[in-house]
Every structure is written in structure tokens, then in C-alpha cells.
Coordinates of C-alpha atoms and ligand atoms in Angstrom, one line a residue:
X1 CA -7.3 -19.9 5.5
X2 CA -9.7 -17.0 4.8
X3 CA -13.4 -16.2 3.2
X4 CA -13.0 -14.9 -0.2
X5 CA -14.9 -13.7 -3.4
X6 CA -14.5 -14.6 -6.5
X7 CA -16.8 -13.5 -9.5
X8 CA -20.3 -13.8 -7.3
X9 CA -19.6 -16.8 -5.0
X10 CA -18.3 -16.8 -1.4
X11 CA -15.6 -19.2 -0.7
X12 CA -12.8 -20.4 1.3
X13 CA -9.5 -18.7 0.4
X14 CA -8.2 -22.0 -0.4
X15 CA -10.2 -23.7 -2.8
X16 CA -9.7 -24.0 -6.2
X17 CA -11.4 -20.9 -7.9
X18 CA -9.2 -19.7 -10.9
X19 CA -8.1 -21.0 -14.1
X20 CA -5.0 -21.3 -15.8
X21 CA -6.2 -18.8 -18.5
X22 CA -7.2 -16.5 -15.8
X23 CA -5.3 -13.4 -17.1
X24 CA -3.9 -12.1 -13.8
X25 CA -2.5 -15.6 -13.5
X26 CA -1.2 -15.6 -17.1
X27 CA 0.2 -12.3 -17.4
X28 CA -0.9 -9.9 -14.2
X29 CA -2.9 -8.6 -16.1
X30 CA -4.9 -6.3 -13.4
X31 CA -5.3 -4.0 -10.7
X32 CA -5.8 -4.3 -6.7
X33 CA -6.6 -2.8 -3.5
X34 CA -5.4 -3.4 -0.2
X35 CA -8.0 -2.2 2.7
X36 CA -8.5 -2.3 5.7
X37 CA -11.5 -2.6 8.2
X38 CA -11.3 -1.6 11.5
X39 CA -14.1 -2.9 13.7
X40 CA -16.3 -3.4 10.8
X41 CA -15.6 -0.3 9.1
X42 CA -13.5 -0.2 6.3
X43 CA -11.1 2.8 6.1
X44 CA -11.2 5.5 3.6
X45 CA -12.8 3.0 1.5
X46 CA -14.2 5.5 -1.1
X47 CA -10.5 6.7 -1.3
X48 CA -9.4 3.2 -2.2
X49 CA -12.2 2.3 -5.0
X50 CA -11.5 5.9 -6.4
X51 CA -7.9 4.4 -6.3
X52 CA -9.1 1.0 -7.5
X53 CA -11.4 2.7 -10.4
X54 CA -8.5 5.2 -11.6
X55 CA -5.7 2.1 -11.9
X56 CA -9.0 0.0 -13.6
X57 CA -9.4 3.1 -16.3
X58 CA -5.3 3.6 -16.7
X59 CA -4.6 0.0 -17.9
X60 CA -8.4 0.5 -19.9
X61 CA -10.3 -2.5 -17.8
X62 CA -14.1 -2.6 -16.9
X63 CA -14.4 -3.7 -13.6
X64 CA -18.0 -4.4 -14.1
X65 CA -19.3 -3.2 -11.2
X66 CA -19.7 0.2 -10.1
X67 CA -18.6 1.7 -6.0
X68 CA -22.2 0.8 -4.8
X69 CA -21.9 -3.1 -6.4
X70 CA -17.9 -3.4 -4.9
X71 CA -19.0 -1.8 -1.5
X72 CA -22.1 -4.2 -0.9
X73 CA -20.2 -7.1 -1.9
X74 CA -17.1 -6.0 0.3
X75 CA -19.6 -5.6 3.4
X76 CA -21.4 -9.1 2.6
X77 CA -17.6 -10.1 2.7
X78 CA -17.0 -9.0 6.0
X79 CA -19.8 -9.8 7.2
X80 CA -19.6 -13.2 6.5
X81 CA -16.0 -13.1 7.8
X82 CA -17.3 -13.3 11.3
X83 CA -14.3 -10.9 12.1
X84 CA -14.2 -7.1 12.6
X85 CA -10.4 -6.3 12.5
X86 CA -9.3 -7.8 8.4
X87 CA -7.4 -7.0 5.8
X88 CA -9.4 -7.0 2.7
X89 CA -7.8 -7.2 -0.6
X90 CA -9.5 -6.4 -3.7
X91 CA -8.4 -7.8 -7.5
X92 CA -9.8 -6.8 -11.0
X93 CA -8.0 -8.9 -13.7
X94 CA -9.3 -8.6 -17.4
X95 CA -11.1 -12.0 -17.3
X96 CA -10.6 -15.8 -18.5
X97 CA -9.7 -16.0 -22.5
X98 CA -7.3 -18.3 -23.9
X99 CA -3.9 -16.5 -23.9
X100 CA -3.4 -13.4 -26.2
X101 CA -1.8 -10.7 -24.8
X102 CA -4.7 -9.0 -27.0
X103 CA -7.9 -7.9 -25.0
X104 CA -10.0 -10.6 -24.7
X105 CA -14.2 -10.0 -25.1
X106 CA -14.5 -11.2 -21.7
X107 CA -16.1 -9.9 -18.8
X108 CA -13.5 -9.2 -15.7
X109 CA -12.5 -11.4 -12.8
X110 CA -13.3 -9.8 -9.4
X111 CA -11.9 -11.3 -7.1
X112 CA -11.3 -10.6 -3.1
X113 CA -10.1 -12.2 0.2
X114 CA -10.8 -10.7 3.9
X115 CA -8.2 -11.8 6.5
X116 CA -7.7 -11.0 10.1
X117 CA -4.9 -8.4 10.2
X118 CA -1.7 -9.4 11.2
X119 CA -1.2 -6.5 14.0
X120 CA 2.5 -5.2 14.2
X121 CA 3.6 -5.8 18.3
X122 CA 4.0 -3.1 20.2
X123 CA 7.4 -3.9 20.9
X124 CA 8.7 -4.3 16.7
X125 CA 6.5 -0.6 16.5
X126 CA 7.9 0.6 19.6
X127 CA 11.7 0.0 18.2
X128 CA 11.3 0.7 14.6
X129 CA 12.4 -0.9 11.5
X130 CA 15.4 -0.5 9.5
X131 CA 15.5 -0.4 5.6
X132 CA 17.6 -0.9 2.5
X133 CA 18.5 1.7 -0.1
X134 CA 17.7 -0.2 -3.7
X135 CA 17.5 1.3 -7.3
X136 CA 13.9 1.6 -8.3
X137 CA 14.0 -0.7 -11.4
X138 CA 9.9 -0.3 -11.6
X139 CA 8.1 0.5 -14.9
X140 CA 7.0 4.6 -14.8
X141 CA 3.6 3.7 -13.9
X142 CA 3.8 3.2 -10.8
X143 CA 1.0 5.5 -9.9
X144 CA -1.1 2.3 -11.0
X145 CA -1.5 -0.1 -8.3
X146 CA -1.0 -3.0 -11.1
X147 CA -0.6 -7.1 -9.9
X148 CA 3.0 -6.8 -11.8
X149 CA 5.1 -6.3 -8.8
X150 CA 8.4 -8.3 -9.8
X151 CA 10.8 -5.4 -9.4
X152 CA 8.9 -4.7 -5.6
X153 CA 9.4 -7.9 -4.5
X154 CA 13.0 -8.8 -5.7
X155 CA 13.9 -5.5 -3.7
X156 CA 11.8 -6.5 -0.8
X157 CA 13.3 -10.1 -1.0
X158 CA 16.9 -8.8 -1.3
X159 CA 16.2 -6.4 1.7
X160 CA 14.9 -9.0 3.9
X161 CA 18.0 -10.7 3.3
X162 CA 19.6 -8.2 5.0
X163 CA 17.5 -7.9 8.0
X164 CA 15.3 -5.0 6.5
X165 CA 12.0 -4.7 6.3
X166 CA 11.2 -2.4 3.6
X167 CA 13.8 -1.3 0.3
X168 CA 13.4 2.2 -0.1
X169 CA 13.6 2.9 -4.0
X170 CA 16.1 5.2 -5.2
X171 CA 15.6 6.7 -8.9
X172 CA 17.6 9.1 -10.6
X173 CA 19.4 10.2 -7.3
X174 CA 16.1 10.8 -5.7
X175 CA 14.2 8.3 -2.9
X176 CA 10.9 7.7 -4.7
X177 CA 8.9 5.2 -1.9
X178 CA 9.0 1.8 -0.7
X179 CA 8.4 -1.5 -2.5
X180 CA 4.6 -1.6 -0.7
X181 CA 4.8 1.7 1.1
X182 CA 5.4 6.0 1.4
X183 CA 8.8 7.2 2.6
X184 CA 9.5 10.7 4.4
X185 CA 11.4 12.2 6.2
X186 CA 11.9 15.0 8.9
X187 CA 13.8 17.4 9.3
X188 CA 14.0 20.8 11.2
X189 CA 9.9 20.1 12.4
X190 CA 9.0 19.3 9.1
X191 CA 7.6 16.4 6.7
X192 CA 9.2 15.8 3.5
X193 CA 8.0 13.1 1.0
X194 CA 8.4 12.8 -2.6
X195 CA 5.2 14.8 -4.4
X196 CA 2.6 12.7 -6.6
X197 CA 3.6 11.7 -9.8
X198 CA 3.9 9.2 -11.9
X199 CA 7.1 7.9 -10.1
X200 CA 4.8 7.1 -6.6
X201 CA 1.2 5.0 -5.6
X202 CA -0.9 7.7 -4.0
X203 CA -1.3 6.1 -1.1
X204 CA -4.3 6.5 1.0
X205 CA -2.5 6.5 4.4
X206 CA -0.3 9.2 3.0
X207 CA -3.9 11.2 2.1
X208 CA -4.8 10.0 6.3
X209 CA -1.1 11.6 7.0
X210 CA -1.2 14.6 5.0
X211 CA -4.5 15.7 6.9
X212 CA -3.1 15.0 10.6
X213 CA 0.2 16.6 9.6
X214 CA -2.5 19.7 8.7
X215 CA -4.3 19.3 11.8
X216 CA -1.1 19.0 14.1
X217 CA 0.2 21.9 12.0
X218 CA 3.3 20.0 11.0
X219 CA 4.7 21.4 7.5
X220 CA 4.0 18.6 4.8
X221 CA 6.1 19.3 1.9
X222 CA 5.9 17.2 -1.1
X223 CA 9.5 17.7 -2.3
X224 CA 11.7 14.8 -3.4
X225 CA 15.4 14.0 -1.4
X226 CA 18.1 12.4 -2.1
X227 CA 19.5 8.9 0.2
X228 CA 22.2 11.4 1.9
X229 CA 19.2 13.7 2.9
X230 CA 17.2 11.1 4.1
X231 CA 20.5 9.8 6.3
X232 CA 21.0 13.0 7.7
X233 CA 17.6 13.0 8.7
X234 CA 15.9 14.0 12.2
X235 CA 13.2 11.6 11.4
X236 CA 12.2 8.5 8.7
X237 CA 9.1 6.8 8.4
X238 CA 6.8 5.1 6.2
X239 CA 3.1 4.4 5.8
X240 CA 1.0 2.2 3.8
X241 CA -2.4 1.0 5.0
X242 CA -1.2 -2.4 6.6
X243 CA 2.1 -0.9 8.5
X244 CA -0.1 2.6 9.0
X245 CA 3.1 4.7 10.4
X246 CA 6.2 3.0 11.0
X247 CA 9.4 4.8 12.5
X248 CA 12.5 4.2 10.4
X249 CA 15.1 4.3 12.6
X250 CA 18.3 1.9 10.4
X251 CA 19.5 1.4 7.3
X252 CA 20.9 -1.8 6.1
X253 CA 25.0 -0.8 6.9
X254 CA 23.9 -0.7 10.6
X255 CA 23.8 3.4 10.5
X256 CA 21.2 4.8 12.4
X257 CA 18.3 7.5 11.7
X258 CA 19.6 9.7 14.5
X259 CA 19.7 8.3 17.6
X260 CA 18.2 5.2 15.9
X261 CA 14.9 5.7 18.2
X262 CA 11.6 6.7 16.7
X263 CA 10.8 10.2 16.8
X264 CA 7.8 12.5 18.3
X265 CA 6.7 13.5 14.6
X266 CA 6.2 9.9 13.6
X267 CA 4.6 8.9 16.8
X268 CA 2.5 12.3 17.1
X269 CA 1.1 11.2 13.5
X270 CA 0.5 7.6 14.7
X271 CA -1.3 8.3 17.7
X272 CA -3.6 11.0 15.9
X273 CA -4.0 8.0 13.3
X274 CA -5.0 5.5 16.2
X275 CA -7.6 7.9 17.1
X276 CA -8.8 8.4 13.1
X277 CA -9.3 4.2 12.8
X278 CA -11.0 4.0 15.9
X279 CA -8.1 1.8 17.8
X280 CA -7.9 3.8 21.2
Ligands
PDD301 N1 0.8 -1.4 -0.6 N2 3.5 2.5 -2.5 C1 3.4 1.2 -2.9 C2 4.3 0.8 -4.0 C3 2.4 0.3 -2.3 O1 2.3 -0.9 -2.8 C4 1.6 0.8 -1.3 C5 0.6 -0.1 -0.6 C6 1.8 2.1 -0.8 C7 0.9 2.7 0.3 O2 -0.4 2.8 -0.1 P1 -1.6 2.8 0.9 O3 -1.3 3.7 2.0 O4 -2.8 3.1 0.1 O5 -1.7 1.3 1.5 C8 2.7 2.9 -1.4 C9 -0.2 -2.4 -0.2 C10 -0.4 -2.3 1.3 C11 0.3 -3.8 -0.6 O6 0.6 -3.9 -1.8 O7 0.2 -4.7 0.2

């Protein structure tokens, strides 16, 4: 069980707070966040409301609060959590109106839940994960972090049926990024992951990544490749804010990333990423 918010009251994560004509419940009709706070501070979090605000304005939803309303009640939230290391997600949904898939004239639903992170061992980080290659079968908005995420997790599902724990999308030839992550890969010293667009979330761990790989002076080059690229590569990994950087080392056919051992880019950038969140 966890604190939560829903539309100005504080409650338990469990209780009854949302009805049926809810329209994130009805048709996923909203948007979300996914942050982090690490001892008491949430990460990048102007990043993720800028985030939060731009999916709000693609799908045309007033939130109805601006940064300074989200970030109080987010800090009331943690607050009141009583914990300092959580996983806060964040929901906007376009209200509770008898169902049409026409705008309603309702106000939105905010809604939020603050949960003590689930912290990867250092043994499962120290060994890396392995993934499954999956057609990307997602809508071409995925630059929206939307609530619709059917074709995320059947390909999550049908990779953890095969002892995976992310699908890595493949569309039109090209990797585009995981089900809930970024993908990259390295090769000859450098950092290749597919470039914004409207194929990709933004993610804000990639924006934390992209800055270390500057500072480290690693070459970050946002350039698409293909599944035999990313098989030939020195180095895999992905980030996304709960799994920050994760070595790839397998795929699902029991080939390795290399010598199937995490690699000093990935582990350079996680350790400099450590340091950024405060964990060292
Ligand atoms: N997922 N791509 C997709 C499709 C994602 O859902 C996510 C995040 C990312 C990484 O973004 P960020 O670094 O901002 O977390 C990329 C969150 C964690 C989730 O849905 O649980």
C-alpha cells in the first residue's frame, strides 16, 4: 500500500477513489509521469512537468494546475509519505463525464501515488539483463507519454515470457526504444541511440545521460540502428528513470552482447549518474 492523491485529498493507495466514468478508466484517456525522489528530492522534476505539460497540450487536456500547484502538492506528497527514497507517479486524465469519447466540460482528474522504490540488487545490476527484439506495433505518438500502453505491455509480457526483461521495439528495420525505456548502443567508444522524434519518449534519464556522456566526453550520437547493429555491438544498455542505466548484455536466443558482461561505458555513465542523484 502507498499514500496517494487524488483531485485534492490525501489517501491510501488502496481506497476506493475513482469512478467508473473516470475517463482514464474508460478509455485511457490521459497523460503520466513517472519520478523519482531521491532523499527527498525529486529528480529533474521541472524536466518531467515540462514533459508532463507538453503530452497534457498534445492530446489538448488542461491539467488545471500550473508547475508551482503540481510541485507543492508533489512535496506535501512526499512529505506525508514519511519516506525519502519513492517512486512518484503522476496522472492527468480528462475528468469524470458519462462516456463519450467527445470532450466532456469537466475539469481534469489529477491523480498521484508515492511509493518506496523498488531498488534493483546489486547483483541483477552487476550481471545485466537480457532483452527481446519485438515489432514496435505502437501508435506514432509515442513522443506522448499517454496511459494507452497495450502494445508496451503485450511486448513486455511476451518478453518476460522468455526470461527478458525489457522488448526492445523494432520499426521499419530500425530499434526505436524499449516498451518503458531508451535503448543504445556502443560501439568503437561511442553512444548511439535513436534521435528524438515522434517514434521515441524523450526520456529524462536519457537528457541525465546525454549530459554525463558530454562531461565524460563520450560521443553521443543520436543516429538510429538496426537489430544486427545493435548485436554486433561493444555495448547495450538502456535507461529510464526507475532502471536509471542498465547493461544489456543478452538477447532472448541466448546470444550475448559481447562477452555478455556489462561494459565500462555503461558503468562509467552509471556511476557518474550515482553521483548526479545523490546515491554515493
Ligand atoms: N517509462 N520510453 C518509454 C516508452 C517509457 O515509458 C519510458 C519511461 C522511457 C524512459 O523515460 P524516463 O527516462 O523519463 O523515465 C522511455 C516509465 C518509467 C514508466 O512508464 O514506468
Amino acid at each position: 500500500m502507498a499514500l496517494a492523491y487524488c483531485n485534492g485529498s490525501f489517501i491510501q493507495s488502496d481506497e476506493p477513489a475513482v469512478p467508473i466514468d473516470e475517463r482514464g478508466h474508460q478509455f485511457g484517456d490521459g497523460v503520466y509521469e513517472v519520478i523519482r525522489v531521491y532523499q527527498g528530492r525529486p529528480f529533474m522534476l521541472d524536466e518531467h512537468l515540462d514533459r508532463l505539460f507538453k503530452s497534457a497540450a498534445a492530446i489538448r487536456l488542461e491539467i488545471g494546475h500550473d508547475g508551482e500547484s503540481l510541485k507543492r502538492i508533489i512535496g506535501e506528497l512526499t512529505q506525508k509519505s514519511g519516506l525519502s527514497d519513492l517512486d512518484l507517479y503522476v496522472q492527468a486524465t480528462r475528468g469524470i463525464a458519462p462516456r463519450n469519447h467527445l470532450f466532456p466540460a469537466c475539469p481534469a482528474s489529477v491523480s498521484m501515488t508515492a511509493k518506496p522504490f523498488r531498488e534493483i540488487p546489486a547483483d541483477a545490476r552487476a550481471a545485466g539483463i537480457s532483452v527481446m527484439l519485438h515489432p514496435d506495433e505502437r501508435w506514432l505518438n509515442c513522443w506522448i507519454k499517454s496511459l494507452n500502453l497495450l502494445p508496451n505491455i503485450l511486448a513486455k509480457q511476451a518478453a518476460s515470457e522468455r526470461g527478458c526483461l525489457e522488448a526492445v521495439l523494432v520499426r521499419d528495420g530500425q530499434v526505436t526504444e524499449g516498451t518503458s525505456s531508451n535503448v543504445y548502443m556502443v560501439k568503437d567508444g561511442a553512444i548511439r541511440t535513436a534521435p528524438l522524434s515522434n517514434q521515441i519518449l524523450a526520456g529524462i534519464t536519457r537528457m541525465a545521460v546525454q549530459r554525463i556522456a558530454h562531461e565524460l566526453r563520450i560521443p553521443f550520437i543520436e543516429q538510429s540502428f538496426t537489430p544486427e547493429e545493435l548485436r554486433q555491438a561493444d555495448e547495450a544498455f538502456i535507461t529510464s528513470t526507475t532502471t536509471e542505466v542498465m547493461p544489456v548484455v543478452r538477447f532472448e536466443d541466448g546470444s550475448l552482447v559481447r562477452d555478455g558482461k556489462p561494459g565500462p561505458v555503461a558503468r562509467a555513465l552509471y556511476e557518474r549518474f550515482r553521483a548526479m542523484t545523490g546515491q554515493d
